[in-house]
mmCIF file of C-alpha atoms and ligand atoms in Angstrom:
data_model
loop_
_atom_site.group_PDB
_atom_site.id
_atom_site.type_symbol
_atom_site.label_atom_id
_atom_site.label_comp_id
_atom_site.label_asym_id
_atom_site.label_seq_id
_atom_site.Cartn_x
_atom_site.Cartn_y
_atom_site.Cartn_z
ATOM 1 C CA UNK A 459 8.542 9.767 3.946
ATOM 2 C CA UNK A 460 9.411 7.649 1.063
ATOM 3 C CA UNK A 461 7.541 4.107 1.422
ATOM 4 C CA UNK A 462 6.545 0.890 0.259
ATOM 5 C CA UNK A 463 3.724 -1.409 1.317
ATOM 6 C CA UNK A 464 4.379 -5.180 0.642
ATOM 7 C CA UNK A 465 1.647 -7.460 1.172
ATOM 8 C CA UNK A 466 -0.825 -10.104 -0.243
ATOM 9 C CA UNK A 467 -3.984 -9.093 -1.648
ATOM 10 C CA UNK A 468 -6.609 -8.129 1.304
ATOM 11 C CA UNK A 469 -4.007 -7.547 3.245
ATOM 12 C CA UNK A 470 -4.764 -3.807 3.464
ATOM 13 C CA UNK A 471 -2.609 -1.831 1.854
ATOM 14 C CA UNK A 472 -5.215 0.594 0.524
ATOM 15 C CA UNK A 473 -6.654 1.885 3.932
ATOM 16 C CA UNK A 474 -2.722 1.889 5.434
ATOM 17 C CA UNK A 475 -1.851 3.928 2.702
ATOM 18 C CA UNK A 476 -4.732 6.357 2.654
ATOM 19 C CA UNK A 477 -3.794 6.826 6.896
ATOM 20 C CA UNK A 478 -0.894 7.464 6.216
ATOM 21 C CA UNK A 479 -0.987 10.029 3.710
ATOM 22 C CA UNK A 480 -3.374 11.906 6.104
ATOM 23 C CA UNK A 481 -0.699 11.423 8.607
ATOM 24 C CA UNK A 482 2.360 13.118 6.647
ATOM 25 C CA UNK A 483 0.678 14.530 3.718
ATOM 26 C CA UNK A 484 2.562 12.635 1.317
ATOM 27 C CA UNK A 485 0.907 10.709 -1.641
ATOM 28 C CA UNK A 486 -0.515 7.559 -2.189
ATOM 29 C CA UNK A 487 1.124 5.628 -5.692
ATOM 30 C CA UNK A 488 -1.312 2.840 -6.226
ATOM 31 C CA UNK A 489 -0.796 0.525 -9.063
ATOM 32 C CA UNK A 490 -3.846 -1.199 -9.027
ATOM 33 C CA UNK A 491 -6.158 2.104 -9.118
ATOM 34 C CA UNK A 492 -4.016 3.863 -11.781
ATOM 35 C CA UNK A 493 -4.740 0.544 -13.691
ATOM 36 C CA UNK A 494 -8.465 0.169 -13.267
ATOM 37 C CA UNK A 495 -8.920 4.147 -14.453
ATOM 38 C CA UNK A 496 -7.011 3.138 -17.446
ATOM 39 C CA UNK A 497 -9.286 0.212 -18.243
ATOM 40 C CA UNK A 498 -12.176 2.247 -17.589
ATOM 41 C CA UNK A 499 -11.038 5.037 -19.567
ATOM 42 C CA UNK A 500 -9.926 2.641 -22.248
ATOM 43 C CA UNK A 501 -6.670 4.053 -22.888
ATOM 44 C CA UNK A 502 -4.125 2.420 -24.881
ATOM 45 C CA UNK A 503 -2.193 1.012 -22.009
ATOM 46 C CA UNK A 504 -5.072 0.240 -20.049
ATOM 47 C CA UNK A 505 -6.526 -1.949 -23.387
ATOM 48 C CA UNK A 506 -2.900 -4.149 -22.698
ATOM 49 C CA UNK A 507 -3.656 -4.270 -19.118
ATOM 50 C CA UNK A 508 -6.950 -5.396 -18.887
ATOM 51 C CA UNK A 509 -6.969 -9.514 -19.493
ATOM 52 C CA UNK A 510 -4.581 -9.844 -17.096
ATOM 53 C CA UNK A 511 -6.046 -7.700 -14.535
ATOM 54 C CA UNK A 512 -9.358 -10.094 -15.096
ATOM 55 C CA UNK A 513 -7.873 -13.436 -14.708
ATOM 56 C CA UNK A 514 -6.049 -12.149 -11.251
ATOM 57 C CA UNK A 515 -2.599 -11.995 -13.133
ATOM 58 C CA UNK A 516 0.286 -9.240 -12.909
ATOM 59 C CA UNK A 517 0.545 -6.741 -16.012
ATOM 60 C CA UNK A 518 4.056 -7.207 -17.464
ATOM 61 C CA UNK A 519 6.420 -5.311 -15.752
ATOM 62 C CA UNK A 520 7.245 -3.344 -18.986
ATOM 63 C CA UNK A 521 4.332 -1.629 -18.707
ATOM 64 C CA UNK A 522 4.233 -0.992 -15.200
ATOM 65 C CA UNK A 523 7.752 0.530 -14.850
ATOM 66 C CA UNK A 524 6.445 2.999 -17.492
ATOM 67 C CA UNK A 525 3.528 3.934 -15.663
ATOM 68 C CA UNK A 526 5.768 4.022 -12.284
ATOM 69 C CA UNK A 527 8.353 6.557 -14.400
ATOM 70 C CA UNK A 528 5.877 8.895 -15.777
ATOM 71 C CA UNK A 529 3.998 8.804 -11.958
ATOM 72 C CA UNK A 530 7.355 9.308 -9.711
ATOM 73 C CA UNK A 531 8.713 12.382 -11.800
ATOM 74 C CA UNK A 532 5.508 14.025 -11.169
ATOM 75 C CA UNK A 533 6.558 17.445 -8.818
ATOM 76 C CA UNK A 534 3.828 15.792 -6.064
ATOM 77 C CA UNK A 535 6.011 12.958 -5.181
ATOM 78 C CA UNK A 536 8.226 15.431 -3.577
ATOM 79 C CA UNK A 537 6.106 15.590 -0.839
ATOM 80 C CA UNK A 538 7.333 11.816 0.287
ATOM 81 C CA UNK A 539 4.794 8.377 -1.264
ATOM 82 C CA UNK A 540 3.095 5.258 -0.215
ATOM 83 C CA UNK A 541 3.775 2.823 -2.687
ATOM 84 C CA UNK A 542 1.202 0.378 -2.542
ATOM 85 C CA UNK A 543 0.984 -2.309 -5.040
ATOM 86 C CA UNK A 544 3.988 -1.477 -6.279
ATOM 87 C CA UNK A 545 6.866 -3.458 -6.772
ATOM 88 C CA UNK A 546 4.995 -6.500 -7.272
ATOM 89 C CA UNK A 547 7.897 -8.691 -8.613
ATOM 90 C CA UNK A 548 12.052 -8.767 -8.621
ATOM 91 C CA UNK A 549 12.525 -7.227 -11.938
ATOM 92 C CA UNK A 550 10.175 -4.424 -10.822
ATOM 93 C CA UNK A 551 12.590 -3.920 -7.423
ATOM 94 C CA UNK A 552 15.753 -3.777 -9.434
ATOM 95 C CA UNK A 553 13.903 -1.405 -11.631
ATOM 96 C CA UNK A 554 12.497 0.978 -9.281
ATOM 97 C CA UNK A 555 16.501 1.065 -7.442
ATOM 98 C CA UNK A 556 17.836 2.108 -10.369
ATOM 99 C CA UNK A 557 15.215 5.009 -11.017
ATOM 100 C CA UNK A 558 14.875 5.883 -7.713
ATOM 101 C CA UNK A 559 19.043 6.316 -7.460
ATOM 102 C CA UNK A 560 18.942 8.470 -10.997
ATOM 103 C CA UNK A 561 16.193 10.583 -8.972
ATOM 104 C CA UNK A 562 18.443 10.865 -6.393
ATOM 105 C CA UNK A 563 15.407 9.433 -3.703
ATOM 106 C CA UNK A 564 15.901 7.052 -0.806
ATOM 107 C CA UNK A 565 13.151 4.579 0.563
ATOM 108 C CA UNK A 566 12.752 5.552 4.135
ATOM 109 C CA UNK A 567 10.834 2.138 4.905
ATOM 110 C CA UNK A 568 9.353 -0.708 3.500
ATOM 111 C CA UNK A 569 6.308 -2.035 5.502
ATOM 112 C CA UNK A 570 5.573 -5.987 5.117
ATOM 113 C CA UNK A 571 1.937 -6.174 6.451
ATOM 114 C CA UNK A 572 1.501 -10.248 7.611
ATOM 115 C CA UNK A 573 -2.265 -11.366 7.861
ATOM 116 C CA UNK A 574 -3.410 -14.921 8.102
ATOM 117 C CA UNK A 575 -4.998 -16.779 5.349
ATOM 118 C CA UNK A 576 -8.402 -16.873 6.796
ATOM 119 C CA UNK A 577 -8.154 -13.223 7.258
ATOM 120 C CA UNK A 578 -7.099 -12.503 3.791
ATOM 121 C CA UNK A 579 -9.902 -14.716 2.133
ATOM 122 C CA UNK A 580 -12.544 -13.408 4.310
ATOM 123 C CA UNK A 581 -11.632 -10.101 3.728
ATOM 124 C CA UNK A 582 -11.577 -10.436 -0.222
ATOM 125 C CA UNK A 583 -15.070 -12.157 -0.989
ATOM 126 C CA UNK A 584 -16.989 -9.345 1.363
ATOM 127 C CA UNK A 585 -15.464 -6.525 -0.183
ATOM 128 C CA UNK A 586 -16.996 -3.762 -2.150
ATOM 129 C CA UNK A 587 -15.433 -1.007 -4.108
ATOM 130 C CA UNK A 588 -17.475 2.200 -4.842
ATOM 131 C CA UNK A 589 -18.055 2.037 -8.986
ATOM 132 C CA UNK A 590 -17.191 5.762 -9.598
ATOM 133 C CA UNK A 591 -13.806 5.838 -10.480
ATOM 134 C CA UNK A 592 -12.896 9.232 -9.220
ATOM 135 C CA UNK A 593 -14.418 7.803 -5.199
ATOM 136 C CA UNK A 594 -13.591 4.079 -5.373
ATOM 137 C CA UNK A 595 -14.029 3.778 -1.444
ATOM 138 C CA UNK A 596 -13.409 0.630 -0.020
ATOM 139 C CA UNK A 597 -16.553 -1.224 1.917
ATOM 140 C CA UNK A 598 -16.850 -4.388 3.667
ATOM 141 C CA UNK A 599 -20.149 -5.589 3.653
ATOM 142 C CA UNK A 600 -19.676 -6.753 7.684
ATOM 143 C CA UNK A 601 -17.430 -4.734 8.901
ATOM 144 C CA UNK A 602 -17.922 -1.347 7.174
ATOM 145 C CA UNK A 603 -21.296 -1.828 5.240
ATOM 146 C CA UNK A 604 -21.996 0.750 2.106
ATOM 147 C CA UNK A 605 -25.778 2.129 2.237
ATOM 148 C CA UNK A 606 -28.361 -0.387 2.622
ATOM 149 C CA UNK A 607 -29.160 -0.161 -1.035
ATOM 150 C CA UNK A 608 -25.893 -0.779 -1.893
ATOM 151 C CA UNK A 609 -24.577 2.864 -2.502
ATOM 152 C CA UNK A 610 -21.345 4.666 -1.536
ATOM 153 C CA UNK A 611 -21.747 6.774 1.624
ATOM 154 C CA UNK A 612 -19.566 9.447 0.200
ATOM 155 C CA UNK A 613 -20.737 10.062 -3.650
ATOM 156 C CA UNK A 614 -24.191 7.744 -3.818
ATOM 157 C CA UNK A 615 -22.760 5.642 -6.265
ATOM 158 C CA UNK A 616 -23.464 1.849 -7.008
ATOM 159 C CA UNK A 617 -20.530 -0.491 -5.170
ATOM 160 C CA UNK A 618 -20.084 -3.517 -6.744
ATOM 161 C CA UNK A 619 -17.460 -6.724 -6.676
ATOM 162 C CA UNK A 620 -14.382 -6.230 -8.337
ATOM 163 C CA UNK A 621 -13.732 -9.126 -11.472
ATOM 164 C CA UNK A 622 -10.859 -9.937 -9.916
ATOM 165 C CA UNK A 623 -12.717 -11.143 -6.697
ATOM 166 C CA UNK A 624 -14.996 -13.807 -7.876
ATOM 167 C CA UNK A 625 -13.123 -17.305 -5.900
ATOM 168 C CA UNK A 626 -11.368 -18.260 -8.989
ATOM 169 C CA UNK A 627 -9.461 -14.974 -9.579
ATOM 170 C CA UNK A 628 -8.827 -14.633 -5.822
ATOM 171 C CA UNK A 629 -7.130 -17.702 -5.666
ATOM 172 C CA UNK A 630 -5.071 -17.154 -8.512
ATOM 173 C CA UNK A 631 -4.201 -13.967 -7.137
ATOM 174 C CA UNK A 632 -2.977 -15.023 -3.769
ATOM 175 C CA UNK A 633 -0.468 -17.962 -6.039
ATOM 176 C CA UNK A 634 0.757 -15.123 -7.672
ATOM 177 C CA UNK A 635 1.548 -12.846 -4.297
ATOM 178 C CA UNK A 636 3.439 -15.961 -3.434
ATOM 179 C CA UNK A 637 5.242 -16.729 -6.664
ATOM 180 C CA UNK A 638 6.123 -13.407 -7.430
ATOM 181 C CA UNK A 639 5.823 -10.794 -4.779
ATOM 182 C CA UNK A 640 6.654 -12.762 -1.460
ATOM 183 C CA UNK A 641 10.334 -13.057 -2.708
ATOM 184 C CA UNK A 642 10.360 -9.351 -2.428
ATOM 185 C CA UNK A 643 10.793 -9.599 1.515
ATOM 186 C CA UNK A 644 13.610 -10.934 1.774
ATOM 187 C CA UNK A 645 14.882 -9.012 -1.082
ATOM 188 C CA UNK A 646 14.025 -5.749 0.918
ATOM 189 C CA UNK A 647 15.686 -7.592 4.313
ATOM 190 C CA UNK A 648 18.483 -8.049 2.525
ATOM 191 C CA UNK A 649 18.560 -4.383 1.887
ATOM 192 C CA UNK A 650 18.169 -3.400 5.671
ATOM 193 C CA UNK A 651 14.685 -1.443 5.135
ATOM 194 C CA UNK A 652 12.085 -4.287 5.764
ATOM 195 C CA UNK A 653 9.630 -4.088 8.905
ATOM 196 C CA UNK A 654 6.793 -6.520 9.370
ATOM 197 C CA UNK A 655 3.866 -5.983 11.375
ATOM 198 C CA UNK A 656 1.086 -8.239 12.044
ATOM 199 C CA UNK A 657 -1.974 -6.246 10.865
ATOM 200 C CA UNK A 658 -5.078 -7.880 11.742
ATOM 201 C CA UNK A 659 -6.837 -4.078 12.140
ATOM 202 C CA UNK A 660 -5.508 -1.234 9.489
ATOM 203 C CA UNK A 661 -6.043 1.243 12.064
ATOM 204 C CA UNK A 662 -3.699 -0.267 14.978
ATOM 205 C CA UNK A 663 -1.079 -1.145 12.603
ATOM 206 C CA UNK A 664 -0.931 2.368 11.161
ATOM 207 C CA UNK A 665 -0.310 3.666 14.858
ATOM 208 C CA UNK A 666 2.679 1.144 15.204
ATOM 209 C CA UNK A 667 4.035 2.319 11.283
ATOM 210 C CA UNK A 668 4.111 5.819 13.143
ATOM 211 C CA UNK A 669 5.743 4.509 16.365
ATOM 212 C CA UNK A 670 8.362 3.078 13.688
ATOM 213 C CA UNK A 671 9.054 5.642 11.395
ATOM 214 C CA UNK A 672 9.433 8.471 14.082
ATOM 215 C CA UNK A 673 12.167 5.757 16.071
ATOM 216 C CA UNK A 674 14.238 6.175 12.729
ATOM 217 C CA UNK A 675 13.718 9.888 12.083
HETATM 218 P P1 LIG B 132 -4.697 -6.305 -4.849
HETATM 219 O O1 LIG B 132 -5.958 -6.187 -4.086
HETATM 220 O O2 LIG B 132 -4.509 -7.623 -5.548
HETATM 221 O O3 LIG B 132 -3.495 -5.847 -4.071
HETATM 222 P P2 LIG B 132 -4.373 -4.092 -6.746
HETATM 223 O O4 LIG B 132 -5.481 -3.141 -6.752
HETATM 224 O O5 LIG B 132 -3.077 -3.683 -6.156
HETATM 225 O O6 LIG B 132 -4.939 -5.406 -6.087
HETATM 226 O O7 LIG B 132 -4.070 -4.596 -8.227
HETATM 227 C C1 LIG B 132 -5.082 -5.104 -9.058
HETATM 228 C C2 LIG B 132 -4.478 -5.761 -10.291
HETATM 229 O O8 LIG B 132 -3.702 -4.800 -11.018
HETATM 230 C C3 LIG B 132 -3.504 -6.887 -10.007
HETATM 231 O O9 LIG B 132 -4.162 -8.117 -9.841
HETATM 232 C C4 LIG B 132 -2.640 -6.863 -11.255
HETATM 233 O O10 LIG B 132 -3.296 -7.453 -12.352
HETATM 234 C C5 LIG B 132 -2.522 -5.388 -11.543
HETATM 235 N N1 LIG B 132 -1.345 -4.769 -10.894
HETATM 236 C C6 LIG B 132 -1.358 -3.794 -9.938
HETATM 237 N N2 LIG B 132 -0.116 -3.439 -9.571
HETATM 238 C C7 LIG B 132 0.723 -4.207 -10.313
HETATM 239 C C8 LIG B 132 2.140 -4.332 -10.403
HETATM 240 N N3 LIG B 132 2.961 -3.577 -9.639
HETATM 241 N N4 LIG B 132 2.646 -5.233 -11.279
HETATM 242 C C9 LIG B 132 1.853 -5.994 -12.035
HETATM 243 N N5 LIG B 132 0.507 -5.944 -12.010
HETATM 244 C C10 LIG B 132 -0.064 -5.058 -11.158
HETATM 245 ZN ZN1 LIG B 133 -18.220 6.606 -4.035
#
């Protein structure tokens, strides 16, 4: 299955990706982790990428549809993909059409996950992220707690919060989502491939992506 995950930040993506892969062993394309290794590693690209990543702000697209090139002709994305994080803006749609029509590759679905505000804001300022970059699991200090001293369950690594989750950046991050990205649904309804489900638990809605996808296969 060829897919894309629309969203606002919090909204999920990440675990409805990762479930999904497991569920048709295709691969997961995110943006937003292929960034953060390249601002860790301190790569060229990931030098240009890193003030805006900080203040909550989208790369330029540029630079993301060259990362998004180099990732998609890679022989693993036959398999099928979850794109999640990507496209993030109109000129990134029209881009990603074009490439995917010279690849000869048609989007199977795109998935709008819808979660209330509340939900979203909650869900942001009690996250953790495991600080290896090769684990990265995803914690929430209520509802899925790291280690009582504050280490990853799976590789005993510090989590910490993310920059871009102090209030400020989080904030500036959901504007953006609705500046940029939101426009992106009706793009994609316009294009006959848009579902939205209300996803208040990752789990459930992954069940009901399933339901979905195997009514159109
Ligand atoms: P979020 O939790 O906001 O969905 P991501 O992990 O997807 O976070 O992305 C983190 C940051 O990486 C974004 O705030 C942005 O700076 C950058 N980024 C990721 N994907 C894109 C993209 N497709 N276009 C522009 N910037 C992106
Ligand atoms: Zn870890």
């Amino acid at each position: 299955m060829n897919i894309i995950l629309l969203g606002p930040p919090g909204a999920g993506k990440g675990t409805v990706a990762k479930l999904l892969t497991e569920y048709d062993g295709s691969v997961q394309i995110s943006t937003g982790d292929m960034l953060r290794q390249a601002v860790k590693e301190g790569t060229p690209l990931g030098k240009e990428a890193k003030s805006y990543m900080e203040r909550g702000d989208l790369v330029p697209d540029t630079l993301i549809m060259r990362i998004m090139e180099e990732r998609l002709a890679q022989p693993d994305c036959k398999k099928g993909f979850i794109l999640d994080g990507f496209p993030r803006t109109i000129p990134q749609a029209e881009a990603l059409k074009g490439l995917l029509e010279r690849m000869g590759i048609r989007l199977d679905m795109v998935v709008n996950l819808d979660v209330p505000r509340e939900v979203i804001l909650e869900r942001l300022t009690t996250r953790r992220t495991c600080s290896d970059p090769n684990c990265q699991e995803i914690y929430n200090v209520k509802s899925s707690p790291p280690n009582p001293d504050g280490t990853c369950k799976k590789c005993g690594s510090l989590t910490v919060q993310r920059d871009d989750e102090t209030e400020e950046a989080i904030n500036f991050r959901l504007a953006t989502y609705l500046e940029k990205t939101a426009p992106l649904i009706s793009y994609y309804e316009k294009e006959g491939i848009l579902k939205t489900f209300l996803s208040l638990s990752s789990k459930e809605t992954v069940e009901e992506i399933k339901k979905a996808l195997h009514r159109k296969s």
